[in-house]
PDB file of C-alpha atoms in Angstrom:
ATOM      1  CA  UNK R 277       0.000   0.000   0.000  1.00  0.00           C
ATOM      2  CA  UNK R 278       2.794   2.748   0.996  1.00  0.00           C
ATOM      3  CA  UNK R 279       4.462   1.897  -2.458  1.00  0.00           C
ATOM      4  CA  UNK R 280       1.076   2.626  -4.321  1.00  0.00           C
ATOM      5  CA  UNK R 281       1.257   5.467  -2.425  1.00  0.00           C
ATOM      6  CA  UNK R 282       4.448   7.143  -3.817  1.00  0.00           C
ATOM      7  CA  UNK R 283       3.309   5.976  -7.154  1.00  0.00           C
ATOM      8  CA  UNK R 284       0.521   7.766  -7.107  1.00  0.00           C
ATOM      9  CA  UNK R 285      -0.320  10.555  -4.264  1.00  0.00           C
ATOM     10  CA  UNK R 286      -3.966  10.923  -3.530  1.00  0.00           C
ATOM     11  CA  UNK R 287      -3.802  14.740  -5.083  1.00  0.00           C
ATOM     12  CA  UNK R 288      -2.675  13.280  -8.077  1.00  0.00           C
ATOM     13  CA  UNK R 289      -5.238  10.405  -8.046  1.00  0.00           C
ATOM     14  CA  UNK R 290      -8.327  13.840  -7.447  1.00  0.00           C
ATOM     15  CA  UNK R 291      -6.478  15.521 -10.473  1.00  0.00           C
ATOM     16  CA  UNK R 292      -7.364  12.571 -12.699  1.00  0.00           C
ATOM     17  CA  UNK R 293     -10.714  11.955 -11.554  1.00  0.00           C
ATOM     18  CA  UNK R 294     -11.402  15.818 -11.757  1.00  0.00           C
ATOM     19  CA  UNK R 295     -10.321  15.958 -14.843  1.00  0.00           C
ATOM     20  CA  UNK R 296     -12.964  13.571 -16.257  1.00  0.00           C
ATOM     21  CA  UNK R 297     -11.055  10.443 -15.082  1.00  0.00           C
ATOM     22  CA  UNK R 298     -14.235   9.000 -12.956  1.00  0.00           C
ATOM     23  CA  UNK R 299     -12.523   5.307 -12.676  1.00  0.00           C
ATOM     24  CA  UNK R 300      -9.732   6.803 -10.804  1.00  0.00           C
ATOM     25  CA  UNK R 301     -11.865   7.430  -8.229  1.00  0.00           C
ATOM     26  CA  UNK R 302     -12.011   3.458  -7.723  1.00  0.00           C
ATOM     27  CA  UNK R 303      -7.953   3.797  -6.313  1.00  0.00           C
ATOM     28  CA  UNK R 304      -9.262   6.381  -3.847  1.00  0.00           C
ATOM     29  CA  UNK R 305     -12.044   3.925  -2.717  1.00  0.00           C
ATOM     30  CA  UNK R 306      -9.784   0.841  -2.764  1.00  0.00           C
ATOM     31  CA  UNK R 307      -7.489   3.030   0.039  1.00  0.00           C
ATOM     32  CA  UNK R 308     -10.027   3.960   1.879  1.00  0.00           C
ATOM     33  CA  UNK R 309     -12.412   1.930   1.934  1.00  0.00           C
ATOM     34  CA  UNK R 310     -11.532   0.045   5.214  1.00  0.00           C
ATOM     35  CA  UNK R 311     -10.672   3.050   6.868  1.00  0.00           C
ATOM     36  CA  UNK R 312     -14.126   4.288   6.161  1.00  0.00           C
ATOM     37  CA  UNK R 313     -15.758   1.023   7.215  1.00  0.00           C
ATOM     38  CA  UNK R 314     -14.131   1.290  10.419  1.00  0.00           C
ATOM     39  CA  UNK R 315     -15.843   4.318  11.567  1.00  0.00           C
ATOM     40  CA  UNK R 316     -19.448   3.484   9.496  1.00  0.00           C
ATOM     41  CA  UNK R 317     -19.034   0.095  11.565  1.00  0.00           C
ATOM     42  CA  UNK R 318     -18.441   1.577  14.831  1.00  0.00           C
ATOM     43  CA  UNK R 319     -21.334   3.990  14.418  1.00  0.00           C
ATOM     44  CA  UNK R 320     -24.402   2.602  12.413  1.00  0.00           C
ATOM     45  CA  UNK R 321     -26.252  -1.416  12.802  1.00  0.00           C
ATOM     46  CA  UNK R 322     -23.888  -3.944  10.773  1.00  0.00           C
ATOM     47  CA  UNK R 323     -26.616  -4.508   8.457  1.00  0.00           C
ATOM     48  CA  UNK R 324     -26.388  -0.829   7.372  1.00  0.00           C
ATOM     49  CA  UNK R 325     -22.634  -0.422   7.067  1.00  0.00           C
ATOM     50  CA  UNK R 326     -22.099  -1.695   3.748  1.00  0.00           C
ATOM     51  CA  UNK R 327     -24.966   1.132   2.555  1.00  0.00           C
ATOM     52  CA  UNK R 328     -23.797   4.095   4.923  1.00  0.00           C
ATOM     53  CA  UNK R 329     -19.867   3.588   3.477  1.00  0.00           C
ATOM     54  CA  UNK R 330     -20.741   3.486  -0.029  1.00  0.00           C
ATOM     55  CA  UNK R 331     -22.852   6.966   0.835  1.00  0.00           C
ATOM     56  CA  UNK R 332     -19.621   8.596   2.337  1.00  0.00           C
ATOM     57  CA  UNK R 333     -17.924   7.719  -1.400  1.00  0.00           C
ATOM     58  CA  UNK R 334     -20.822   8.991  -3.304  1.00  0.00           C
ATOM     59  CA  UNK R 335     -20.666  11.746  -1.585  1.00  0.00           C
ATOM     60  CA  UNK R 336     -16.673  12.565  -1.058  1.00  0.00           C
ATOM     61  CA  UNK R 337     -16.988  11.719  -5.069  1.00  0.00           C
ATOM     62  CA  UNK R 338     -19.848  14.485  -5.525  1.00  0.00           C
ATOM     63  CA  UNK R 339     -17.915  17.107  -3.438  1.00  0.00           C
ATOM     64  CA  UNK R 340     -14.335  16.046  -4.563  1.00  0.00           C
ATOM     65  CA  UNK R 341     -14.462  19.372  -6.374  1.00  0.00           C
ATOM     66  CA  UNK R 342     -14.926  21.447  -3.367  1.00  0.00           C
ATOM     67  CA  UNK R 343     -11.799  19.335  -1.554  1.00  0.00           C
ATOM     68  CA  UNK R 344      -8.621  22.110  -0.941  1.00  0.00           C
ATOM     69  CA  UNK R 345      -6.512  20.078   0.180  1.00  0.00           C
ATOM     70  CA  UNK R 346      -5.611  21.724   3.300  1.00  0.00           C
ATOM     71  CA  UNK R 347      -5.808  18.718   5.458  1.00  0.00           C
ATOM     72  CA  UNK R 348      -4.915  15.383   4.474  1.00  0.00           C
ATOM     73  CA  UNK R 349      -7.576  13.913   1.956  1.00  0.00           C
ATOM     74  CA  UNK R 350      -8.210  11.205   4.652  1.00  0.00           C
ATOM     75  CA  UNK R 351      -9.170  13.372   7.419  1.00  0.00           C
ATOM     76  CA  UNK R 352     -11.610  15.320   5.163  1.00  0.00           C
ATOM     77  CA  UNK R 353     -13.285  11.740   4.245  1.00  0.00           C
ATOM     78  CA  UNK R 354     -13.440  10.882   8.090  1.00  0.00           C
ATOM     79  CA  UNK R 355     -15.153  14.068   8.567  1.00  0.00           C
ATOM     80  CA  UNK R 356     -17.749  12.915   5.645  1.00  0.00           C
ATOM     81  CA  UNK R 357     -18.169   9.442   7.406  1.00  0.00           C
ATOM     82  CA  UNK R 358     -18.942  10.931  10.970  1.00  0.00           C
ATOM     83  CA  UNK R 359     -21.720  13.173   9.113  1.00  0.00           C
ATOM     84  CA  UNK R 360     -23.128  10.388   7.051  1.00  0.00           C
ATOM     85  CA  UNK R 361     -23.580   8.325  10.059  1.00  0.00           C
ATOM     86  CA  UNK R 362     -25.069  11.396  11.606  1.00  0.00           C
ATOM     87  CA  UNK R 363     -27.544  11.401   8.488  1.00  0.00           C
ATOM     88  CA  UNK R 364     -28.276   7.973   8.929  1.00  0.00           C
ATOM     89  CA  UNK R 365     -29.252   8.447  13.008  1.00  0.00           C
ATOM     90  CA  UNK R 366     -31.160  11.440  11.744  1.00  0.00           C
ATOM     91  CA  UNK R 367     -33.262   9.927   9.409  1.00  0.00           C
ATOM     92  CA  UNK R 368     -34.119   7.054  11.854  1.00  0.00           C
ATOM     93  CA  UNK R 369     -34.968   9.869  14.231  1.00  0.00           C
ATOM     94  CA  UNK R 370     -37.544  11.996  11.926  1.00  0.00           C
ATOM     95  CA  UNK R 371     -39.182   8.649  11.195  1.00  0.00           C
ATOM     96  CA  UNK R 372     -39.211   7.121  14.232  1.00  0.00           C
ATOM     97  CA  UNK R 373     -38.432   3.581  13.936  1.00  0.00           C
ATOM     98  CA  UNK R 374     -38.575   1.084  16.665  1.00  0.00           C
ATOM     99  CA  UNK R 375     -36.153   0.844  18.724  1.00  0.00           C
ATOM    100  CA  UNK R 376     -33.708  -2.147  19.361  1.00  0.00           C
ATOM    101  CA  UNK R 377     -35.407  -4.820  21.131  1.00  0.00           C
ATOM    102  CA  UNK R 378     -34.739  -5.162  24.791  1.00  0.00           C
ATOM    103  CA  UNK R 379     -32.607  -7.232  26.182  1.00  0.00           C
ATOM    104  CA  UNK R 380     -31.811 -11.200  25.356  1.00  0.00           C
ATOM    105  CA  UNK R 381     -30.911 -13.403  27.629  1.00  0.00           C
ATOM    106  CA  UNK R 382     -27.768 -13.421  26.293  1.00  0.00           C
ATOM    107  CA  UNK R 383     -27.290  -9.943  26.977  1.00  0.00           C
ATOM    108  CA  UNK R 384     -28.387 -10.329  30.415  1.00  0.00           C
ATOM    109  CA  UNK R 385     -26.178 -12.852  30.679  1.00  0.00           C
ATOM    110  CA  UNK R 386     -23.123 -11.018  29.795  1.00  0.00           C
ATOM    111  CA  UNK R 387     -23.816  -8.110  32.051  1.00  0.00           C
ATOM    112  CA  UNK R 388     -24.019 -10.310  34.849  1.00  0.00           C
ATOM    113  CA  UNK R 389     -20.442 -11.978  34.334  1.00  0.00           C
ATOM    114  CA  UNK R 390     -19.249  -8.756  33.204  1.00  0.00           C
ATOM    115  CA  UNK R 391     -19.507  -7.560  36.382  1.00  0.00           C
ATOM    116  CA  UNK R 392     -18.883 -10.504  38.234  1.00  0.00           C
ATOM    117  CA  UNK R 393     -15.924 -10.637  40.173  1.00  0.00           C
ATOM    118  CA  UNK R 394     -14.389 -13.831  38.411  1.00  0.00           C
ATOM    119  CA  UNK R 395     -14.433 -12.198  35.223  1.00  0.00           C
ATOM    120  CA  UNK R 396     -13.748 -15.397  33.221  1.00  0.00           C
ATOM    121  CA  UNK R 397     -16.641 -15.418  31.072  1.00  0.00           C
ATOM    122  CA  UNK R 398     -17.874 -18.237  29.022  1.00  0.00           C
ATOM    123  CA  UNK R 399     -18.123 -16.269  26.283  1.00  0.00           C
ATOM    124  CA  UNK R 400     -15.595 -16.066  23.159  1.00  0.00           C
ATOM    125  CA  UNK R 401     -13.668 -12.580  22.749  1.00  0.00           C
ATOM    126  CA  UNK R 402     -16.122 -11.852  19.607  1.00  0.00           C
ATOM    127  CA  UNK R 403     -19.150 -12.922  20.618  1.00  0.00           C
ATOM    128  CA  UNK R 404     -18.631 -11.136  24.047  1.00  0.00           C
ATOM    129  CA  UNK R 405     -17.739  -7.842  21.805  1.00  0.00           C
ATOM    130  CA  UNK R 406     -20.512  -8.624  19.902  1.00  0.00           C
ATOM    131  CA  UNK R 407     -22.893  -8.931  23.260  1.00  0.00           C
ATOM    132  CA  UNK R 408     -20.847  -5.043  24.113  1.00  0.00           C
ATOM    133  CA  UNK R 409     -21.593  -3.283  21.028  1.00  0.00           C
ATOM    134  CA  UNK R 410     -25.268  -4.244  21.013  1.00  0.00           C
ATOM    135  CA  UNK R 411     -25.645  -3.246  24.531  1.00  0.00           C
ATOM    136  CA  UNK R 412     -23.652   0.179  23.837  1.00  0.00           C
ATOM    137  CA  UNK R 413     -25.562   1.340  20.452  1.00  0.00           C
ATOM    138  CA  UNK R 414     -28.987   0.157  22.437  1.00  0.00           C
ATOM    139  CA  UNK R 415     -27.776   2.348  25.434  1.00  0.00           C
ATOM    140  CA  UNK R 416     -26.667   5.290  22.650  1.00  0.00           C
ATOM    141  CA  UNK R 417     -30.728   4.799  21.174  1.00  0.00           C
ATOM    142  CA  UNK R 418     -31.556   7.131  24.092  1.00  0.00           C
ATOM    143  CA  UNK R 419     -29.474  10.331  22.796  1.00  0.00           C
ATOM    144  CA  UNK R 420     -30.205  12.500  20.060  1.00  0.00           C
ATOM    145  CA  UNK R 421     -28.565  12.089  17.036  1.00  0.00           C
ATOM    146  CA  UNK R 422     -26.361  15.180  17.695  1.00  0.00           C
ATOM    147  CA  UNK R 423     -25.735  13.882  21.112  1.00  0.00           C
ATOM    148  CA  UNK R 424     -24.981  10.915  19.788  1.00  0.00           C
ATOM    149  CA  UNK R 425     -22.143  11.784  17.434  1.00  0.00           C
ATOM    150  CA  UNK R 426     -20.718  13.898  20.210  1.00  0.00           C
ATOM    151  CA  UNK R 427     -20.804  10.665  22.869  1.00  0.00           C
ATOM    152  CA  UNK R 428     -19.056   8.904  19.536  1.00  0.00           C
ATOM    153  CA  UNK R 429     -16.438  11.185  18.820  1.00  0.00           C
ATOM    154  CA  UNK R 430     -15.519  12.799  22.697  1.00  0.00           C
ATOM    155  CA  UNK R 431     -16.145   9.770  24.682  1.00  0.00           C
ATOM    156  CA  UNK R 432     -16.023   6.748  23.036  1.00  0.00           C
ATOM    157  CA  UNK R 433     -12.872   8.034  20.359  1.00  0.00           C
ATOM    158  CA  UNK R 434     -11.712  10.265  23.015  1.00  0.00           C
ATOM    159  CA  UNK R 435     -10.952  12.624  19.918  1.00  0.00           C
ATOM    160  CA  UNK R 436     -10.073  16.337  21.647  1.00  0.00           C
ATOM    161  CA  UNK R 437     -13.351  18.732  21.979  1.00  0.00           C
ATOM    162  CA  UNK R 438     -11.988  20.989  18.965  1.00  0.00           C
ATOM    163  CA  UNK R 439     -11.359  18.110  16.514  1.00  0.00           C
ATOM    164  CA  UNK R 440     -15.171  17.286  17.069  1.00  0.00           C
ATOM    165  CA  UNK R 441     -16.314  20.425  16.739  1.00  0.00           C
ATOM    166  CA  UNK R 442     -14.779  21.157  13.439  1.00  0.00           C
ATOM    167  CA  UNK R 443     -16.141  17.893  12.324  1.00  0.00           C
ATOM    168  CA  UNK R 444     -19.646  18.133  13.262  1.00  0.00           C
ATOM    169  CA  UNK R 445     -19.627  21.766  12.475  1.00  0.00           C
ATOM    170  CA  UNK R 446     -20.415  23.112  16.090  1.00  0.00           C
ATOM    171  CA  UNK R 447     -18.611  25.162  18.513  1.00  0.00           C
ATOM    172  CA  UNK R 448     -15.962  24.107  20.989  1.00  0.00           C
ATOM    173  CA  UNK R 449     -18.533  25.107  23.600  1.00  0.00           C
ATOM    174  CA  UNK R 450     -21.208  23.490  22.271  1.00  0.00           C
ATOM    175  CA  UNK R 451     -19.208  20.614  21.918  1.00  0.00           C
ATOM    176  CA  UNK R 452     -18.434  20.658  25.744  1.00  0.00           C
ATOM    177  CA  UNK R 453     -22.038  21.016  27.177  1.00  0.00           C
ATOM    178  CA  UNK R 454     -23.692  18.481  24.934  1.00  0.00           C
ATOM    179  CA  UNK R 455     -20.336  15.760  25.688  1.00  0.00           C
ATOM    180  CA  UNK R 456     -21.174  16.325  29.767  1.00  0.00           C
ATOM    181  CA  UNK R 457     -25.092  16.652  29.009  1.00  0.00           C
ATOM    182  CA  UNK R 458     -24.791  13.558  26.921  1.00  0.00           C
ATOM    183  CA  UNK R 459     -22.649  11.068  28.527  1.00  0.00           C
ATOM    184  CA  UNK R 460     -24.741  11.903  32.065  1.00  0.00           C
ATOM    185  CA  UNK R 461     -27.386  10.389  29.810  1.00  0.00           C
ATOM    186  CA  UNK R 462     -26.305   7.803  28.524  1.00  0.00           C
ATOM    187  CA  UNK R 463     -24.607   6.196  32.002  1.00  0.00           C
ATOM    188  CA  UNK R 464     -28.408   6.292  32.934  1.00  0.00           C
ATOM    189  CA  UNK R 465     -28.986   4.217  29.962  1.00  0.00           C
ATOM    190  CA  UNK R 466     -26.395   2.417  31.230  1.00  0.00           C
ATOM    191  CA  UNK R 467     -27.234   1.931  34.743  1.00  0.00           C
ATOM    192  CA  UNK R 468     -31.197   1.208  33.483  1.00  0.00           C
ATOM    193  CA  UNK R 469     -29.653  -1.709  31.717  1.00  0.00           C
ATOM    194  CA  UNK R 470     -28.133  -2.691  34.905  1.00  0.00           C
ATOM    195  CA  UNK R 471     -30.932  -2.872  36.552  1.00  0.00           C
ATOM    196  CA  UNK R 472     -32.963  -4.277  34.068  1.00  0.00           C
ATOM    197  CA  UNK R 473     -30.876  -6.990  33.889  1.00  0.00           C
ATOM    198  CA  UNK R 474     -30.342  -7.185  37.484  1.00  0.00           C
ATOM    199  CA  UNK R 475     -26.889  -7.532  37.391  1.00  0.00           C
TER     200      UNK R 475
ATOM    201  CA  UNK B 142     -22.081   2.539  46.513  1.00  0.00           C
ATOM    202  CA  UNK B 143     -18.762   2.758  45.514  1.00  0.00           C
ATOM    203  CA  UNK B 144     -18.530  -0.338  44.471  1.00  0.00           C
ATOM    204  CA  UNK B 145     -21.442   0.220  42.267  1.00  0.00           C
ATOM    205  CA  UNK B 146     -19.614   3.249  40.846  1.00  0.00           C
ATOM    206  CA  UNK B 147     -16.630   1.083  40.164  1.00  0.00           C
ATOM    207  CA  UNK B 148     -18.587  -1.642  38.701  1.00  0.00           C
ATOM    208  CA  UNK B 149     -20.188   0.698  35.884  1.00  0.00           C
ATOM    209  CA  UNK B 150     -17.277   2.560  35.314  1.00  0.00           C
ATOM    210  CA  UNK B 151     -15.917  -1.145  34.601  1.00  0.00           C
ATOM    211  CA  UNK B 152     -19.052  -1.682  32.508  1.00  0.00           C
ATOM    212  CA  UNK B 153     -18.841   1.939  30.635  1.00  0.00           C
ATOM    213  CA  UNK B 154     -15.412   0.826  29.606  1.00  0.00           C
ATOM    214  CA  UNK B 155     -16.178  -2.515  28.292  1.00  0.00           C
ATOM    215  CA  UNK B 156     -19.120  -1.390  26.720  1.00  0.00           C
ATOM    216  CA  UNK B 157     -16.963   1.069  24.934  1.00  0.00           C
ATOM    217  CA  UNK B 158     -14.597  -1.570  23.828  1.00  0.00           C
ATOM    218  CA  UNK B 159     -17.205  -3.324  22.006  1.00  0.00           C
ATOM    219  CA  UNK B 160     -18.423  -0.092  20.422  1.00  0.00           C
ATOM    220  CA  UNK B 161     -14.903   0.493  19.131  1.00  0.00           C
ATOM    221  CA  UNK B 162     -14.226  -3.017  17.570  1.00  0.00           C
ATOM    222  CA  UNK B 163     -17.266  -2.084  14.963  1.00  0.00           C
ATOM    223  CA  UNK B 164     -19.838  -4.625  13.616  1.00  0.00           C
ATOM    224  CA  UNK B 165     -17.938  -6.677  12.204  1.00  0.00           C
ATOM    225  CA  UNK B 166     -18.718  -5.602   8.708  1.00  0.00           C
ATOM    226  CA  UNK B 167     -16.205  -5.588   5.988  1.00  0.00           C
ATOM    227  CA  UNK B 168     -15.863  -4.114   2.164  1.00  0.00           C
ATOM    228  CA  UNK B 169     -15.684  -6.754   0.042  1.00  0.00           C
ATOM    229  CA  UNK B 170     -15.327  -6.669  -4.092  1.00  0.00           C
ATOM    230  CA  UNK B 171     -19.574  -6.710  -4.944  1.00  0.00           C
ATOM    231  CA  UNK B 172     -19.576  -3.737  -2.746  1.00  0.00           C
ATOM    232  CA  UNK B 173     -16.656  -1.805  -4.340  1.00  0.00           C
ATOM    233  CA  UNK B 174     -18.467  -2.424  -7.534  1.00  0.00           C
ATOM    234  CA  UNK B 175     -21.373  -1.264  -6.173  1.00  0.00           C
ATOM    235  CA  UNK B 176     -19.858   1.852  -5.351  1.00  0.00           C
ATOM    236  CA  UNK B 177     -18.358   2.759  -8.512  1.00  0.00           C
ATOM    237  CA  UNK B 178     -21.557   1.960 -10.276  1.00  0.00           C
ATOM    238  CA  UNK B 179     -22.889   4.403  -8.401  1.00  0.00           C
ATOM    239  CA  UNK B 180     -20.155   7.056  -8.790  1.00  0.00           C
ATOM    240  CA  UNK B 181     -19.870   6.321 -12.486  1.00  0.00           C
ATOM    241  CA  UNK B 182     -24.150   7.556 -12.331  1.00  0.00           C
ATOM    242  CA  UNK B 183     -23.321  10.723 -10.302  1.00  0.00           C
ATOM    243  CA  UNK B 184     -20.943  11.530 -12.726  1.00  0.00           C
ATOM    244  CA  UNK B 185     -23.699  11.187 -16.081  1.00  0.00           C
ATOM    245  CA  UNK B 186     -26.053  13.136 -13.889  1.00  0.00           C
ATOM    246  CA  UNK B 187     -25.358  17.364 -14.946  1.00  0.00           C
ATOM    247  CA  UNK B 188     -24.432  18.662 -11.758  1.00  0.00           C
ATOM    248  CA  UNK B 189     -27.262  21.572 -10.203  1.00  0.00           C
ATOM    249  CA  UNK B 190     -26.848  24.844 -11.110  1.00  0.00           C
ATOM    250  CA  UNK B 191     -26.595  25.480  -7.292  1.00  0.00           C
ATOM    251  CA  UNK B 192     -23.993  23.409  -6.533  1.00  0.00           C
ATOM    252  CA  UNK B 193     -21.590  25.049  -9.075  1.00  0.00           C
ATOM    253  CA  UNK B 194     -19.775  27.915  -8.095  1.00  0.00           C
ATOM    254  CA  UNK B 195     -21.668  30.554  -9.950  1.00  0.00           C
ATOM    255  CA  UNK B 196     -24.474  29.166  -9.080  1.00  0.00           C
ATOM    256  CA  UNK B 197     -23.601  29.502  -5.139  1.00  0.00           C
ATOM    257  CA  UNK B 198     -22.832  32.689  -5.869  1.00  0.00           C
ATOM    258  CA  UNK B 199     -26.176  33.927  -7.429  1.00  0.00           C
ATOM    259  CA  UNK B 200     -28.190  31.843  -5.054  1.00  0.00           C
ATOM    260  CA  UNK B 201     -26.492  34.092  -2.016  1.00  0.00           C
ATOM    261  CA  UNK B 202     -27.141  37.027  -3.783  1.00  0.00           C
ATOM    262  CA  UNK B 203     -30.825  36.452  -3.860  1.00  0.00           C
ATOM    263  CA  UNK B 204     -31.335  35.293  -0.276  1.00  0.00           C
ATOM    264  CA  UNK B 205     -29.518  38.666   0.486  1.00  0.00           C
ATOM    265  CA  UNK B 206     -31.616  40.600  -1.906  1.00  0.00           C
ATOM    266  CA  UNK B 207     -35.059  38.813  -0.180  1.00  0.00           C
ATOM    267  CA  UNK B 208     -33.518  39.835   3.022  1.00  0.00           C
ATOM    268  CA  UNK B 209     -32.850  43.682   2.008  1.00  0.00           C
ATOM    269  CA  UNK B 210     -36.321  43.577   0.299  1.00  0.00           C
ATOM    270  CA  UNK B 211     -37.738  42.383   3.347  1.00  0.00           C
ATOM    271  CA  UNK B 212     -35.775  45.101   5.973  1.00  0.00           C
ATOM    272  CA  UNK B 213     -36.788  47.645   3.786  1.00  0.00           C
ATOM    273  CA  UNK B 214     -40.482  46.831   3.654  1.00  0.00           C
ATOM    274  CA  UNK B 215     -40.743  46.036   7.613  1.00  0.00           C
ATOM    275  CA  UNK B 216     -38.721  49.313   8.143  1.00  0.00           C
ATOM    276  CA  UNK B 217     -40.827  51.587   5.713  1.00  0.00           C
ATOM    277  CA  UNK B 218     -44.203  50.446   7.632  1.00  0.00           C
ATOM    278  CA  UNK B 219     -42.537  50.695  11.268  1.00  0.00           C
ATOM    279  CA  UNK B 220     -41.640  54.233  10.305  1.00  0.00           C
ATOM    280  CA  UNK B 221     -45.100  55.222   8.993  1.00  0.00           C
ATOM    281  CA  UNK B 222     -43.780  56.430   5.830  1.00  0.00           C
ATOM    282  CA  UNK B 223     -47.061  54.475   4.434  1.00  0.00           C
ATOM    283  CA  UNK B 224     -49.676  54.080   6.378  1.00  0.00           C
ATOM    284  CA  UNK B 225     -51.021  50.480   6.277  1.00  0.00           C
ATOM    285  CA  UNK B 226     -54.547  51.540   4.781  1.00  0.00           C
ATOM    286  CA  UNK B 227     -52.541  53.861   1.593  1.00  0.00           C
ATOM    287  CA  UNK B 228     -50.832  50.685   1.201  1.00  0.00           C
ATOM    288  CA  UNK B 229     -53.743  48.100   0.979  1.00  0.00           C
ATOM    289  CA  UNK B 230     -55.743  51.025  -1.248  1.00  0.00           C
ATOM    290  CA  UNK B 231     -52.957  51.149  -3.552  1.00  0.00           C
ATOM    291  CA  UNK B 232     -52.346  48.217  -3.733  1.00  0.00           C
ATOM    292  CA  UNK B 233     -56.237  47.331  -4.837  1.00  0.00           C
ATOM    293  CA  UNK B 234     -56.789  50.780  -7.129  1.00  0.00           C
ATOM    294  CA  UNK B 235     -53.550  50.788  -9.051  1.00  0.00           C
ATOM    295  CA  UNK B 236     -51.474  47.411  -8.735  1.00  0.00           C
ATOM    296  CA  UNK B 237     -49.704  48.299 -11.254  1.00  0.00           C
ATOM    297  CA  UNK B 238     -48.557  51.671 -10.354  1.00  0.00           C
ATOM    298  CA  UNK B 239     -47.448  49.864  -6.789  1.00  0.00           C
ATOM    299  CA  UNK B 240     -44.576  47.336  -8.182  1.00  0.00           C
ATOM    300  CA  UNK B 241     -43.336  49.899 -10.494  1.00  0.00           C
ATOM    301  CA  UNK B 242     -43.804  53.101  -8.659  1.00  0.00           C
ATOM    302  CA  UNK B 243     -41.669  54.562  -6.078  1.00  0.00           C
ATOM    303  CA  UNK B 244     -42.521  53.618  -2.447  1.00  0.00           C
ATOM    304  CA  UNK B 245     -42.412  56.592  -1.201  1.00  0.00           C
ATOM    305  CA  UNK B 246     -45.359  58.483  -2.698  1.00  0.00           C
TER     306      UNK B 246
END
């Protein structure tokens, strides 16, 4: 990968592709493509991933134009991801679809040896990430979207306050009351779980 | 109640592990495809005027414009330099003479 790098910079690879080139657009999504998937993954259901990524593209592809290369080309596609994922929690927001079901017993399961003391759990490493993540994006469910992204980025990336806020657009201030307001809210969500799951 | 406190910063911290290691989902060759098919159709489809430069520009220009057009009218009526009845009357005798005549007859 770092030798198709020097062969071809990714300034040189936007030259081509705004100069009519569109396939050479297919190098940019080729190095970037698991990058992208790793914050899509992190931030929308699995089953939407695949959809969400190819969105960030379309769009980064749609915009290239408006790209001045004053930070590195990946950090202005991260910044596309975060918002697309923002989109995406947006949309499920105006319309209001159902929430994730409550917990399995599985779940309930893993919060209980989670916090038990022994903390040898009979779960595999993936599966007991897999249990974490649903429990986490169920927990996030409660925040607003813009809440949401701001848990995401602060919190969970620990990515500094003004990094966030040039992403999403905000303030630094704004940044810094919704991250407190926020994560109060969702350790709530957290500590409902608990409780629901008596653990 | 410490212990409590403990125990879900413990669980905050797993939970966030999880959260970082994604879902699991991976790009694969039919989606690559998928995205360049749909690339290669944003790039047959003419771009808005909007979105092009010159077209950001005169779209500014007219929000600005509606916005002056809009001071000017609030601040004309606050001022009583028309009273709202000469206005309406006007504007029912003479339309005409109203858009093209000067406002402050």
């Amino acid at each position: 990968m770092t030798d198709e790098r020097t062969a071809q910079s990714d300034e040189e690879i936007i030259g081509r592709v705004l100069g009519g080139e569109t396939d050479a657009f297919g190098r940019l999504v080729e190095r970037y493509r698991e990058h992208v998937f790793r914050i899509v993954g992190r931030r929308v259901p699995r089953d939407d991933a695949g959809e969400v990524a190819q969105d960030v593209f379309v769009r980064a592809f749609t915009s290239l134009g408006r790209f001045e290369g004053r930070s590195p080309f990946e950090h202005w596609l991260s910044k596309i991801a975060v918002r697309a994922a923002l989109d995406y929690w947006r949309e499920r927001y105006r319309s209001r679809e159902a929430p994730m079901s409550s917990l399995s017993e599985d779940h309930r399961e893993w919060l209980e040896k989670s916090l038990a003391d022994d903390s040898a759990s009979s779960f595999e490493a993936a599966e007991s990430r897999r249990l974490a993540r649903d429990l986490m994006m169920s927990a996030l469910e409660g925040l607003s979207p813009a809440d949401r992204a701001v848990v995401e980025l602060v919190h969970l990336e620990e990515r500094p306050i003004a990094e966030a806020a040039q992403i999403l657009g905000l303030t630094a201030v704004n940044v810094k009351v919704r991250a407190h307001r926020a994560r109060k809210r969702l350790r709530d969500a957290i500590e409902r779980m608990r409780d629901a799951a008596g653990a | 109640m410490k212990r409590r406190n403990n125990d879900s910063g413990r669980l905050e911290r797993l939970l966030a592990d999880g959260w970082k290691a994604g879902g699991g989902a991976r790009p694969d060759d039919l989606w690559q495809a998928g995205v360049m098919a749909r690339v290669r159709a944003a790039a047959a489809t003419p771009e808005p005027a909007w979105s092009n430069g010159a077209g950001r520009l005169a779209l500014r220009i007219s929000i600005a414009a509606a916005a002056a057009a809009a001071i000017l009218v609030a601040w004309t009526l606050a001022g009583g330099l028309i009273p709202y009845e000469e206005l309406a009357m006007k504007a029912l005798d003479e339309p005409l003479s109203m858009i093209i005549g000067s406002p402050f007859v």
